[in-house]
Coordinates of C-alpha atoms in Angstrom, one line a residue:
Chain A
X1 CA 6.6 24.5 11.1
X2 CA 7.0 27.4 13.5
X3 CA 9.5 26.1 16.2
X4 CA 7.3 27.4 19.0
X5 CA 4.2 25.6 17.7
X6 CA 6.3 22.5 17.1
X7 CA 7.6 22.6 20.6
X8 CA 4.1 22.9 22.1
X9 CA 2.8 20.0 20.0
X10 CA 5.7 17.8 21.0
X11 CA 5.2 18.7 24.6
X12 CA 1.6 17.8 24.3
X13 CA 2.4 14.4 22.8
X14 CA 4.8 13.7 25.7
X15 CA 2.4 15.0 28.3
X16 CA -0.4 12.8 26.9
X17 CA 1.7 9.7 27.1
X18 CA 3.0 10.5 30.5
X19 CA -0.5 11.1 31.8
X20 CA -1.5 7.7 30.5
X21 CA 1.5 6.1 32.1
X22 CA 1.2 7.6 35.6
X23 CA -2.6 7.6 36.1
X24 CA -4.6 5.2 38.1
X25 CA -8.0 6.7 37.1
X26 CA -9.4 5.4 33.9
X27 CA -10.8 8.8 32.8
X28 CA -7.3 10.3 33.0
X29 CA -5.9 7.5 30.9
X30 CA -8.6 8.2 28.3
X31 CA -7.7 11.9 28.4
X32 CA -4.1 11.1 28.0
X33 CA -4.8 9.0 24.9
X34 CA -6.9 11.8 23.4
X35 CA -4.3 14.5 24.0
X36 CA -1.7 12.2 22.5
X37 CA -3.7 11.5 19.4
X38 CA -4.8 15.1 18.7
X39 CA -1.3 16.4 19.1
X40 CA 0.2 13.7 16.8
X41 CA -2.0 14.6 13.9
X42 CA -0.1 17.8 13.0
X43 CA 3.1 15.9 13.3
X44 CA 1.9 13.4 10.8
X45 CA 0.8 16.2 8.4
X46 CA 4.1 18.1 8.4
X47 CA 4.6 17.7 4.6
X48 CA 1.4 18.9 3.3
X49 CA 0.6 16.5 0.5
X50 CA -2.5 14.4 -0.4
X51 CA -0.7 11.3 0.9
X52 CA 0.1 12.8 4.3
X53 CA -3.4 14.0 4.7
X54 CA -4.8 10.6 3.8
X55 CA -2.4 9.0 6.3
X56 CA -3.3 11.4 9.1
X57 CA -7.0 11.0 8.5
X58 CA -6.7 7.2 8.6
X59 CA -4.7 7.5 11.8
X60 CA -7.2 9.8 13.4
X61 CA -10.2 7.5 12.5
X62 CA -8.5 4.4 13.9
X63 CA -7.3 6.1 17.1
X64 CA -10.6 7.8 17.7
X65 CA -12.5 4.5 17.3
X66 CA -10.1 2.9 19.7
X67 CA -10.5 5.6 22.3
X68 CA -14.3 5.3 22.0
X69 CA -14.0 1.5 22.6
X70 CA -11.7 2.2 25.5
X71 CA -14.3 4.5 27.1
X72 CA -17.0 1.9 26.5
X73 CA -14.9 -0.7 28.3
X74 CA -14.2 1.6 31.1
X75 CA -17.8 2.4 31.7
X76 CA -18.8 -1.2 31.7
X77 CA -16.1 -1.8 34.2
X78 CA -17.5 1.1 36.2
X79 CA -21.0 -0.4 36.0
X80 CA -19.8 -3.7 37.5
X81 CA -17.4 -2.4 40.1
X82 CA -18.5 1.1 41.0
X83 CA -15.0 2.6 40.8
X84 CA -12.5 3.9 38.3
X85 CA -9.2 2.6 39.5
X86 CA -7.0 0.6 37.1
X87 CA -5.8 -2.1 39.5
X88 CA -7.8 -4.9 37.8
X89 CA -10.8 -5.4 35.5
X90 CA -13.9 -6.5 37.3
X91 CA -15.7 -7.9 34.3
X92 CA -14.7 -10.1 31.3
X93 CA -16.6 -8.1 28.8
X94 CA -14.9 -4.8 29.8
X95 CA -11.6 -6.6 29.8
X96 CA -12.1 -7.8 26.2
X97 CA -13.3 -4.5 25.0
X98 CA -10.4 -2.6 26.5
X99 CA -7.9 -5.1 25.1
X100 CA -9.5 -4.7 21.7
X101 CA -9.2 -0.9 22.0
X102 CA -5.5 -1.1 23.1
X103 CA -4.6 -3.5 20.3
X104 CA -6.2 -1.2 17.8
X105 CA -4.0 1.6 19.0
X106 CA -0.9 -0.6 18.8
X107 CA -1.6 -2.0 15.4
X108 CA -1.9 -5.6 16.2
X109 CA -3.6 -8.0 13.8
X110 CA -6.4 -8.0 12.9
X111 CA -6.4 -4.3 13.4
X112 CA -3.1 -3.8 11.6
X113 CA -4.3 -2.5 8.2
X114 CA -3.6 1.1 9.0
X115 CA 0.0 0.8 10.1
X116 CA 1.8 0.3 6.7
X117 CA -0.3 3.0 4.9
X118 CA 0.0 5.6 7.6
X119 CA 3.7 5.0 8.0
X120 CA 4.2 5.2 4.3
X121 CA 2.5 8.5 4.0
X122 CA 4.4 10.5 6.6
X123 CA 8.0 11.8 6.7
X124 CA 10.7 9.7 8.3
X125 CA 10.8 11.7 11.6
X126 CA 7.1 11.4 12.1
X127 CA 7.2 7.7 11.3
X128 CA 9.8 7.4 14.0
X129 CA 7.6 9.0 16.5
X130 CA 4.6 6.9 15.4
X131 CA 6.4 3.6 15.7
X132 CA 8.3 4.3 18.9
X133 CA 6.7 6.8 21.2
X134 CA 3.1 6.0 20.3
X135 CA 3.6 2.4 21.5
X136 CA 4.5 3.4 25.0
X137 CA 1.0 4.5 26.2
X138 CA -1.0 1.4 25.1
X139 CA 1.6 -1.0 26.3
X140 CA 1.7 0.7 29.7
X141 CA -2.0 0.2 30.1
X142 CA -1.7 -3.4 29.0
X143 CA 1.0 -3.8 31.6
X144 CA -1.3 -2.6 34.3
X145 CA -4.3 -4.7 33.4
X146 CA -2.2 -7.8 32.4
X147 CA -3.5 -10.2 35.0
X148 CA -7.1 -9.8 33.9
X149 CA -6.6 -10.0 30.1
X150 CA -8.4 -12.8 28.2
X151 CA -5.4 -15.0 27.4
X152 CA -6.9 -16.8 24.4
X153 CA -7.8 -13.5 22.6
X154 CA -4.4 -11.9 23.2
X155 CA -2.4 -14.9 22.2
X156 CA -4.4 -15.3 19.0
X157 CA -3.9 -11.7 18.2
X158 CA -0.2 -11.8 18.8
X159 CA 0.3 -15.0 16.7
X160 CA -1.7 -13.4 13.9
X161 CA 0.4 -10.2 14.2
X162 CA 3.7 -12.2 13.9
X163 CA 2.3 -14.0 10.9
X164 CA 1.1 -10.8 9.3
X165 CA 4.3 -8.9 10.1
X166 CA 6.3 -11.7 8.5
X167 CA 4.2 -12.3 5.4
X168 CA 3.3 -8.7 4.8
X169 CA 6.8 -7.4 4.8
X170 CA 7.9 -9.9 2.1
X171 CA 7.6 -7.9 -1.1
X172 CA 7.9 -4.3 0.1
X173 CA 10.3 -2.0 -1.7
X174 CA 9.4 1.0 0.5
X175 CA 11.4 1.1 3.6
X176 CA 8.8 2.7 5.7
X177 CA 6.3 -0.1 5.0
X178 CA 9.0 -2.6 5.9
X179 CA 9.4 -0.8 9.3
X180 CA 5.7 -0.8 9.7
X181 CA 5.4 -4.6 9.2
X182 CA 8.3 -5.2 11.4
X183 CA 6.6 -3.1 14.1
X184 CA 3.5 -5.2 13.8
X185 CA 5.5 -8.4 14.2
X186 CA 7.4 -7.1 17.2
X187 CA 4.2 -6.0 18.9
X188 CA 3.0 -9.5 18.5
X189 CA 6.0 -10.9 20.4
X190 CA 5.5 -8.3 23.1
X191 CA 1.8 -9.0 23.7
X192 CA 2.4 -12.8 23.6
X193 CA 4.4 -12.6 26.9
X194 CA 2.4 -9.8 28.5
X195 CA 0.1 -12.1 30.5
X196 CA 2.8 -14.5 31.7
X197 CA 5.6 -12.1 32.5
X198 CA 4.9 -8.4 31.8
X199 CA 8.5 -7.5 32.7
X200 CA 9.8 -9.5 29.7
X201 CA 7.4 -7.5 27.6
X202 CA 9.0 -4.3 28.9
X203 CA 12.5 -5.7 28.1
X204 CA 11.3 -6.5 24.5
X205 CA 9.9 -3.0 24.3
X206 CA 13.2 -1.5 25.3
X207 CA 15.1 -3.5 22.7
X208 CA 12.5 -2.8 20.0
X209 CA 12.7 0.9 20.7
X210 CA 16.5 0.9 20.5
X211 CA 16.6 -1.0 17.2
X212 CA 13.8 0.9 15.6
X213 CA 15.3 4.2 16.6
X214 CA 18.7 3.1 15.1
X215 CA 17.1 2.0 11.8
X216 CA 15.3 5.2 11.4
X217 CA 18.3 7.3 12.2
X218 CA 20.3 5.4 9.6
X219 CA 17.6 6.0 7.0
X220 CA 17.4 9.7 7.9
X221 CA 21.1 10.3 7.3
X222 CA 20.6 9.8 3.5
X223 CA 16.9 10.4 3.5
X224 CA 16.3 7.0 1.9
X225 CA 12.8 5.9 1.7
X226 CA 13.0 3.2 -1.0
X227 CA 15.0 0.1 -1.3
X228 CA 16.5 1.3 -4.5
X229 CA 18.1 4.4 -2.9
X230 CA 19.3 2.2 0.0
X231 CA 21.0 0.0 -2.6
X232 CA 23.0 3.0 -3.7
X233 CA 24.3 4.0 -0.3
X234 CA 27.5 1.9 -0.9
X235 CA 28.5 4.7 -3.2
X236 CA 27.8 7.5 -0.8
X237 CA 28.4 6.3 2.7
X238 CA 29.6 2.7 2.8
X239 CA 29.7 2.5 6.5
X240 CA 25.9 3.2 6.6
X241 CA 25.5 0.2 4.4
X242 CA 27.3 -2.1 6.8
X243 CA 25.4 -0.7 9.8
X244 CA 22.0 -1.1 8.1
X245 CA 23.0 -4.8 7.5
X246 CA 24.0 -5.3 11.1
X247 CA 21.0 -3.6 12.7
X248 CA 18.6 -5.3 10.3
X249 CA 20.0 -8.7 11.3
X250 CA 19.6 -7.7 14.9
X251 CA 15.9 -6.8 14.2
X252 CA 15.4 -10.2 12.6
X253 CA 16.6 -11.8 15.9
X254 CA 19.8 -13.4 14.7
X255 CA 22.3 -14.3 17.4
X256 CA 24.9 -13.1 18.4
X257 CA 23.3 -9.7 17.9
X258 CA 21.2 -8.2 20.7
X259 CA 17.9 -8.7 18.9
X260 CA 18.1 -12.3 19.7
X261 CA 18.0 -11.7 23.5
X262 CA 14.4 -10.7 24.0
X263 CA 13.1 -13.4 21.7
X264 CA 15.1 -16.0 23.6
X265 CA 13.8 -14.8 26.9
X266 CA 10.2 -14.8 25.6
X267 CA 10.5 -18.3 24.3
X268 CA 12.0 -19.4 27.6
X269 CA 9.2 -17.8 29.6
X270 CA 6.5 -19.3 27.4
X271 CA 8.0 -22.8 27.7
X272 CA 8.2 -22.4 31.5
X273 CA 4.4 -21.9 31.4
X274 CA 3.9 -25.2 29.5
X275 CA 3.2 -23.5 26.2
X276 CA 5.2 -25.3 23.6
X277 CA 3.4 -25.0 20.3
X278 CA 3.0 -21.2 20.5
X279 CA 6.7 -20.3 20.7
X280 CA 7.5 -22.9 18.0
X281 CA 5.1 -21.2 15.7
X282 CA 6.3 -17.8 16.7
X283 CA 9.9 -18.7 16.1
X284 CA 9.0 -20.1 12.7
X285 CA 7.2 -17.0 11.7
X286 CA 10.1 -14.9 12.8
X287 CA 12.1 -16.8 10.2
X288 CA 9.9 -15.2 7.5
X289 CA 11.0 -11.8 8.9
X290 CA 14.6 -12.8 8.7
X291 CA 14.1 -14.1 5.2
X292 CA 13.0 -10.8 3.8
X293 CA 15.6 -8.9 5.7
X294 CA 18.2 -11.3 4.2
X295 CA 16.8 -10.7 0.7
X296 CA 17.0 -7.0 1.3
X297 CA 20.5 -7.2 2.6
X298 CA 21.6 -9.2 -0.4
X299 CA 20.7 -6.4 -2.8
X300 CA 21.8 -3.5 -0.7
X301 CA 24.7 -4.5 1.5
X302 CA 26.2 -7.8 0.5
X303 CA 26.5 -7.0 -3.2
X304 CA 27.5 -3.8 -4.9
X305 CA 24.4 -2.7 -6.7
X306 CA 24.9 -1.4 -10.2
X307 CA 24.7 2.4 -10.4
X308 CA 25.3 5.0 -13.1
X309 CA 28.6 6.8 -13.3
X310 CA 27.4 10.1 -12.0
X311 CA 26.6 8.5 -8.7
X312 CA 30.0 7.1 -8.2
X313 CA 31.8 10.4 -8.3
X314 CA 30.0 12.5 -5.8
X315 CA 31.4 15.6 -4.1
X316 CA 32.2 14.6 -0.6
X317 CA 30.3 17.2 1.4
X318 CA 30.5 17.5 5.1
X319 CA 27.6 15.9 6.9
X320 CA 25.0 18.4 8.0
X321 CA 22.8 16.0 9.8
X322 CA 24.0 15.7 13.4
X323 CA 23.2 12.2 14.7
X324 CA 25.1 12.5 18.0
X325 CA 23.6 9.4 19.6
X326 CA 23.9 7.1 16.6
X327 CA 27.1 5.3 17.7
X328 CA 25.6 4.6 21.1
X329 CA 22.4 3.3 19.6
X330 CA 24.3 1.1 17.3
X331 CA 26.3 -0.4 20.1
X332 CA 23.1 -1.0 22.1
X333 CA 21.3 -2.5 19.1
X334 CA 24.0 -5.0 18.3
X335 CA 26.2 -5.8 21.2
X336 CA 24.0 -6.3 24.3
X337 CA 23.6 -10.1 24.1
X338 CA 26.6 -10.9 26.4
X339 CA 24.9 -8.9 29.1
X340 CA 22.0 -11.3 29.3
X341 CA 23.0 -12.7 32.7
X342 CA 22.5 -9.2 34.0
X343 CA 18.8 -9.6 33.6
X344 CA 18.6 -11.2 37.0
X345 CA 18.6 -7.7 38.4
X346 CA 15.1 -7.3 37.0
X347 CA 13.8 -9.8 39.5
Chain B
X1 CA -22.6 -13.4 -6.5
X2 CA -19.7 -12.0 -8.5
X3 CA -21.5 -12.7 -11.8
X4 CA -24.7 -11.1 -10.6
X5 CA -22.7 -8.0 -9.6
X6 CA -21.1 -7.9 -13.0
X7 CA -24.4 -8.2 -14.7
X8 CA -25.9 -5.3 -12.7
X9 CA -22.9 -3.2 -13.5
X10 CA -23.1 -4.0 -17.2
X11 CA -26.7 -3.2 -17.5
X12 CA -26.1 0.3 -16.2
X13 CA -23.5 1.1 -18.8
X14 CA -25.7 0.0 -21.7
X15 CA -27.8 3.0 -22.6
X16 CA -27.7 3.1 -26.3
X17 CA -26.9 -0.5 -27.2
X18 CA -29.8 -2.2 -28.9
X19 CA -31.6 -4.4 -26.4
X20 CA -32.7 -7.7 -27.7
X21 CA -36.1 -8.9 -26.6
X22 CA -36.2 -11.1 -23.6
X23 CA -37.8 -14.0 -25.5
X24 CA -35.0 -14.5 -28.0
X25 CA -32.0 -14.3 -25.8
X26 CA -31.5 -15.8 -22.4
X27 CA -31.2 -13.5 -19.4
X28 CA -27.4 -13.6 -19.2
X29 CA -26.3 -13.4 -22.7
X30 CA -26.1 -10.3 -24.8
X31 CA -26.5 -7.7 -22.2
X32 CA -23.5 -8.9 -20.4
X33 CA -21.3 -9.1 -23.5
X34 CA -21.8 -5.6 -24.9
X35 CA -20.4 -3.7 -22.0
X36 CA -18.3 -1.2 -24.0
X37 CA -19.3 2.1 -25.5
X38 CA -21.4 1.9 -28.6
X39 CA -18.7 3.5 -30.7
X40 CA -16.3 0.6 -30.1
X41 CA -16.0 -1.5 -33.2
X42 CA -15.8 -4.9 -31.7
X43 CA -18.5 -7.4 -32.6
X44 CA -21.1 -8.0 -30.0
X45 CA -20.6 -11.4 -28.5
X46 CA -23.6 -13.6 -29.2
X47 CA -25.7 -15.1 -26.5
X48 CA -24.2 -18.1 -24.8
X49 CA -22.4 -19.0 -21.7
X50 CA -22.0 -16.2 -19.2
X51 CA -18.3 -15.9 -19.8
X52 CA -16.2 -13.0 -18.5
X53 CA -14.8 -10.8 -21.2
X54 CA -12.5 -8.9 -18.9
X55 CA -10.1 -11.7 -18.2
X56 CA -9.9 -14.1 -21.1
X57 CA -8.5 -17.0 -19.2
X58 CA -7.5 -20.3 -20.6
X59 CA -10.8 -22.2 -20.7
X60 CA -12.8 -19.1 -21.6
X61 CA -10.6 -18.0 -24.5
X62 CA -12.2 -20.5 -26.8
X63 CA -15.7 -19.2 -26.1
X64 CA -14.6 -15.6 -26.7
X65 CA -13.1 -16.3 -30.1
X66 CA -15.9 -18.5 -31.2
X67 CA -18.5 -15.9 -30.3
X68 CA -16.6 -13.3 -32.3
X69 CA -17.3 -15.3 -35.4
X70 CA -21.0 -15.4 -34.9
X71 CA -22.8 -12.1 -35.4
X72 CA -26.3 -13.4 -35.2
X73 CA -27.6 -16.5 -33.5
X74 CA -30.5 -18.2 -35.0
X75 CA -33.1 -19.4 -32.4
X76 CA -32.6 -23.1 -33.4
X77 CA -29.0 -23.5 -32.4
X78 CA -29.1 -21.6 -29.1
X79 CA -26.3 -23.0 -26.9
X80 CA -27.5 -24.1 -23.6
X81 CA -26.9 -21.9 -20.6
X82 CA -26.0 -23.5 -17.3
X83 CA -26.0 -20.7 -14.7
X84 CA -24.7 -22.8 -11.8
X85 CA -21.9 -24.3 -13.7
X86 CA -20.8 -21.0 -15.0
X87 CA -20.8 -19.5 -11.5
X88 CA -18.8 -22.4 -10.2
X89 CA -16.3 -22.1 -13.0
X90 CA -15.9 -18.4 -12.4
X91 CA -15.4 -19.0 -8.6
X92 CA -12.8 -21.7 -9.3
X93 CA -11.0 -19.4 -11.7
X94 CA -10.9 -16.7 -9.0
X95 CA -9.5 -19.2 -6.4
X96 CA -6.9 -20.4 -8.9
X97 CA -5.9 -16.8 -9.5
X98 CA -5.7 -16.2 -5.7
X99 CA -3.5 -19.2 -5.3
X100 CA -1.3 -18.0 -8.1
X101 CA -1.1 -14.6 -6.4
X102 CA 0.0 -16.1 -3.1
X103 CA 2.7 -18.2 -4.8
X104 CA 3.8 -15.1 -6.7
X105 CA 3.9 -13.1 -3.4
X106 CA 6.4 -15.6 -2.0
X107 CA 8.6 -15.3 -5.1
X108 CA 8.8 -11.6 -4.9
X109 CA 7.2 -8.3 -6.0
X110 CA 5.0 -9.0 -9.1
X111 CA 6.1 -12.7 -9.0
X112 CA 9.7 -12.0 -9.9
X113 CA 12.8 -12.1 -7.6
X114 CA 13.5 -8.9 -5.7
X115 CA 16.9 -8.2 -7.2
X116 CA 15.4 -8.5 -10.7
X117 CA 12.7 -6.0 -9.8
X118 CA 15.3 -3.6 -8.3
X119 CA 17.6 -3.8 -11.3
X120 CA 14.8 -3.2 -13.8
X121 CA 15.2 0.1 -15.7
X122 CA 12.7 -0.2 -18.5
X123 CA 9.4 -2.1 -18.5
X124 CA 6.8 -2.5 -21.2
X125 CA 3.4 -2.3 -19.5
X126 CA 1.0 -2.3 -22.4
X127 CA 1.8 -3.7 -25.8
X128 CA -0.6 -3.9 -28.7
X129 CA -0.2 -7.2 -30.4
X130 CA -3.6 -8.7 -30.5
X131 CA -7.3 -8.2 -29.8
X132 CA -7.0 -9.2 -26.2
X133 CA -4.6 -6.2 -25.6
X134 CA -7.3 -3.9 -26.7
X135 CA -9.5 -5.3 -24.0
X136 CA -7.4 -3.6 -21.4
X137 CA -8.4 -0.2 -22.6
X138 CA -11.7 1.7 -22.6
X139 CA -12.4 4.4 -25.1
X140 CA -14.9 7.2 -24.3
X141 CA -15.8 10.4 -25.9
X142 CA -18.2 13.2 -25.2
X143 CA -21.0 11.1 -26.8
X144 CA -21.8 10.1 -23.2
X145 CA -22.9 13.6 -22.5
X146 CA -24.5 14.1 -25.9
X147 CA -21.7 15.5 -28.0
X148 CA -20.7 14.6 -31.5
X149 CA -17.2 13.3 -31.2
X150 CA -16.5 9.8 -32.2
X151 CA -13.6 7.6 -31.3
X152 CA -12.6 4.1 -32.3
X153 CA -9.8 1.7 -31.3
X154 CA -8.7 -1.1 -33.4
X155 CA -5.6 -3.2 -34.2
X156 CA -3.4 -2.0 -36.9
X157 CA -2.0 -4.0 -39.9
X158 CA -0.1 -7.2 -39.0
X159 CA -1.2 -6.8 -35.4
X160 CA 1.8 -4.6 -34.7
X161 CA 0.1 -1.6 -33.2
X162 CA -3.2 -0.1 -32.1
X163 CA -4.9 2.7 -34.0
X164 CA -6.8 5.3 -32.1
X165 CA -8.8 7.4 -34.6
X166 CA -12.0 9.3 -34.8
X167 CA -13.4 12.8 -35.2
X168 CA -13.4 15.5 -32.6
X169 CA -16.2 17.9 -32.5
X170 CA -16.5 20.7 -29.9
X171 CA -20.1 21.4 -30.7
X172 CA -21.8 21.6 -27.3
X173 CA -24.8 19.3 -26.7
X174 CA -28.1 21.0 -26.6
X175 CA -29.2 19.9 -23.2
X176 CA -29.3 23.3 -21.5
X177 CA -26.6 22.6 -19.0
X178 CA -23.3 21.9 -20.7
X179 CA -21.5 24.9 -22.3
X180 CA -18.4 23.1 -23.6
X181 CA -17.7 19.8 -25.1
X182 CA -15.3 18.0 -27.3
X183 CA -13.1 15.3 -25.8
X184 CA -12.0 11.8 -26.7
X185 CA -10.2 9.6 -24.3
X186 CA -8.6 6.2 -24.1
X187 CA -8.2 5.0 -20.5
X188 CA -6.6 1.9 -19.3
X189 CA -8.6 -0.4 -17.1
X190 CA -7.8 -0.5 -13.4
X191 CA -5.8 -3.7 -12.8
X192 CA -7.9 -6.3 -10.9
X193 CA -6.8 -9.1 -8.7
X194 CA -8.7 -12.2 -7.7
X195 CA -12.3 -11.5 -6.8
X196 CA -12.1 -8.3 -8.7
X197 CA -10.0 -6.6 -6.0
X198 CA -8.5 -3.4 -7.2
X199 CA -4.8 -3.4 -7.5
X200 CA -2.4 -0.7 -8.5
X201 CA 0.9 -0.5 -10.3
X202 CA 4.1 0.3 -8.4
X203 CA 6.2 2.5 -10.6
X204 CA 8.3 4.1 -7.8
X205 CA 11.6 2.9 -9.4
X206 CA 10.9 4.6 -12.7
X207 CA 10.8 8.3 -13.5
X208 CA 9.6 8.5 -17.1
X209 CA 6.7 7.3 -19.2
X210 CA 7.9 5.9 -22.5
X211 CA 5.5 5.8 -25.4
X212 CA 6.2 4.6 -28.9
X213 CA 3.6 6.3 -31.0
X214 CA 3.2 7.3 -34.6
X215 CA 2.2 10.8 -35.0
X216 CA 5.8 11.2 -36.0
X217 CA 7.1 7.7 -35.2
X218 CA 9.4 8.9 -32.5
X219 CA 9.5 7.4 -29.0
X220 CA 8.1 9.8 -26.5
X221 CA 9.4 10.0 -23.0
X222 CA 7.3 12.0 -20.7
X223 CA 8.9 12.4 -17.3
X224 CA 6.7 11.7 -14.3
X225 CA 7.9 14.9 -12.7
X226 CA 6.0 16.9 -15.3
X227 CA 2.6 15.4 -14.4
X228 CA 0.3 17.9 -12.7
X229 CA -3.1 17.6 -11.0
X230 CA -6.2 18.6 -12.8
X231 CA -9.9 17.9 -12.4
X232 CA -12.5 17.9 -15.2
X233 CA -10.3 19.8 -17.5
X234 CA -9.2 22.5 -15.0
X235 CA -5.7 22.7 -13.6
X236 CA -5.9 22.6 -9.8
X237 CA -4.4 25.3 -7.7
X238 CA -2.5 23.1 -5.3
X239 CA 0.1 20.9 -7.0
X240 CA 1.8 17.8 -5.5
X241 CA 4.1 15.2 -6.8
X242 CA 2.5 12.2 -8.5
X243 CA 2.4 9.2 -6.2
X244 CA 4.2 6.5 -8.2
X245 CA 3.5 3.5 -6.1
X246 CA -0.2 3.5 -6.4
X247 CA -1.0 4.0 -10.0
X248 CA -4.3 2.5 -11.0
X249 CA -4.8 3.7 -14.6
X250 CA -3.4 5.9 -17.3
X251 CA -5.3 7.6 -20.1
X252 CA -4.9 9.7 -23.2
X253 CA -7.4 12.5 -23.7
X254 CA -7.7 14.7 -26.7
X255 CA -9.5 18.0 -25.9
X256 CA -7.7 20.7 -27.8
X257 CA -10.8 22.2 -29.4
X258 CA -9.5 21.6 -32.8
X259 CA -12.4 20.0 -34.6
X260 CA -11.8 17.3 -37.2
X261 CA -10.4 13.9 -37.6
X262 CA -7.4 12.6 -35.6
X263 CA -5.2 9.6 -35.7
X264 CA -2.7 8.0 -33.3
X265 CA -0.9 4.8 -33.8
X266 CA 0.5 3.3 -30.6
X267 CA 3.1 0.5 -30.6
X268 CA 3.7 0.1 -26.9
X269 CA 3.6 2.0 -23.6
X270 CA 6.2 1.4 -20.9
X271 CA 8.0 3.0 -18.0
X272 CA 11.6 3.8 -18.0
X273 CA 14.3 5.1 -15.6
X274 CA 16.1 8.0 -17.3
X275 CA 19.4 8.4 -15.3
X276 CA 19.9 11.9 -16.7
X277 CA 16.6 13.1 -15.5
X278 CA 17.0 14.2 -11.9
X279 CA 14.0 16.5 -11.5
X280 CA 11.5 15.3 -8.9
X281 CA 8.7 17.7 -9.4
X282 CA 8.4 20.4 -12.0
X283 CA 5.9 22.7 -10.4
X284 CA 5.7 24.7 -7.2
X285 CA 2.8 26.1 -5.3
X286 CA 2.4 29.9 -5.2
X287 CA 1.0 32.0 -2.3
X288 CA -1.5 33.6 -4.6
X289 CA -3.2 30.5 -5.8
X290 CA -2.9 28.5 -2.6
X291 CA -2.6 30.7 0.5
X292 CA -3.4 27.9 2.8
X293 CA 0.0 26.3 2.3
X294 CA 1.9 29.5 3.0
X295 CA 0.4 30.6 6.3

């Protein structure tokens, strides 16, 4: 794409999200969402192929519907309160509708069907933007209206998302679909704690962004999109193989890696609020996630996958992809757990 | 509900099949059975239980073979039809299939462990060893638009292969709107899951289509990189790579305007990873044909 156009589009995406995050007027939040969505569509369609077009069409339809629902909720809220500020929702109906709209944008179950297919159809870089940056805006609005969200609805959705994220990712051989299902699961964890302690949700978001960014960067180094090509990385760059294993275990929430920290904090917060069954179920479903990561890691990293001879003797070219921040991200994704006592500064 | 839907579908397809009168056959029987094109040489299943012919499952297999033996039913020994029982059986079968699918999902992709699926380099997808293998294919020709080509599919000697044979005729039908004609095709059925949900094949690990056919008895390997997009016989201007993880069906069409008889014997069709074939896509888009891509 023309670099100038690409720059303007990326700027619009960032501006849209920032408008959502800093506004206190509901109309501006809606405007921010629309700007974000319209500017994301060309980013999703960068490789012009039928699959990308299908993916961006699906994305557009879902996000447009969610924006419409958001507007409906905002207007009902306006009807009952007479003002547009986002301090709290004045009506249960509008709260439910707005929560539905935001969960559609995030890709929580039962509105998760678009996430794997859209992520699968777009290039790795666009998938990265979709699964990281696009989560910021809806979560910031959820953070703002957190006290007035219908608890039952949100907790049901989050439990369903964790189940779907675990079960759906089980048999995928396409890496982008795996990342999509893991995103659904992680969103479930975030929204579960949103009503009780929104700060924990932000902590989880931070960890999730770090880990997802790292995974995508590791995939982009070799442009691997299928499990089979990931299994052959031990031939090309063995260190990437090891790093994929470590970051994946961190995403699964295995101690002593840093992915365990937010899950631990969330379970602790939920039990402090006399909610025992929910975190038990959530932790058990997270095991499903870990199971398929383990199965993946067995074929790719723990065993030397058979490959043909022409793959074993590759010319060692210099790396042209500059991933300057990769070492920092890896350290942040795997070694932050001992810093958990530092969380007290959040209070 | 599923049965009624199937019935409605099947009655649309039947245009030239002889329709028995309503008095001699019960509502469900013969219409439902003769769903294929009239040029298919399979015996029409006689009236009887409303059994599905698409998935010959365990308890229905017996009915299928029994009905094949009867060409005509005499009115005296009409088997009794129990609509409710048949529907319940059908629904139970679907639920059993669903349970099997969930268990298979736990085991791994396509019900096999993940490392086995990843290590696979050659897979036989369709094999022709019995009549039920022919059920997975549909043969069509331009007879549907009024042309004169004929095509048949039957099992070969010793049940070792399938024979696709017939006559191609490019004489255009005299209906005032079609100028060209002359094609015969053999298309695989779209794989269906429980409750007739459409599924697709995932061939993203393979890069070649492997056919063992007798025209000259040699195995044919057609790389997936050489597949191009076409629509109704015309090659499209914009070309993209074939999406290998959502394949729903594959077909063979003969439309080379050479009139006369043709014959193809197929042993099996599979997919294969050719390690020496590294091409991803054989064609490229050109600015003349597709200026939109090159702005």
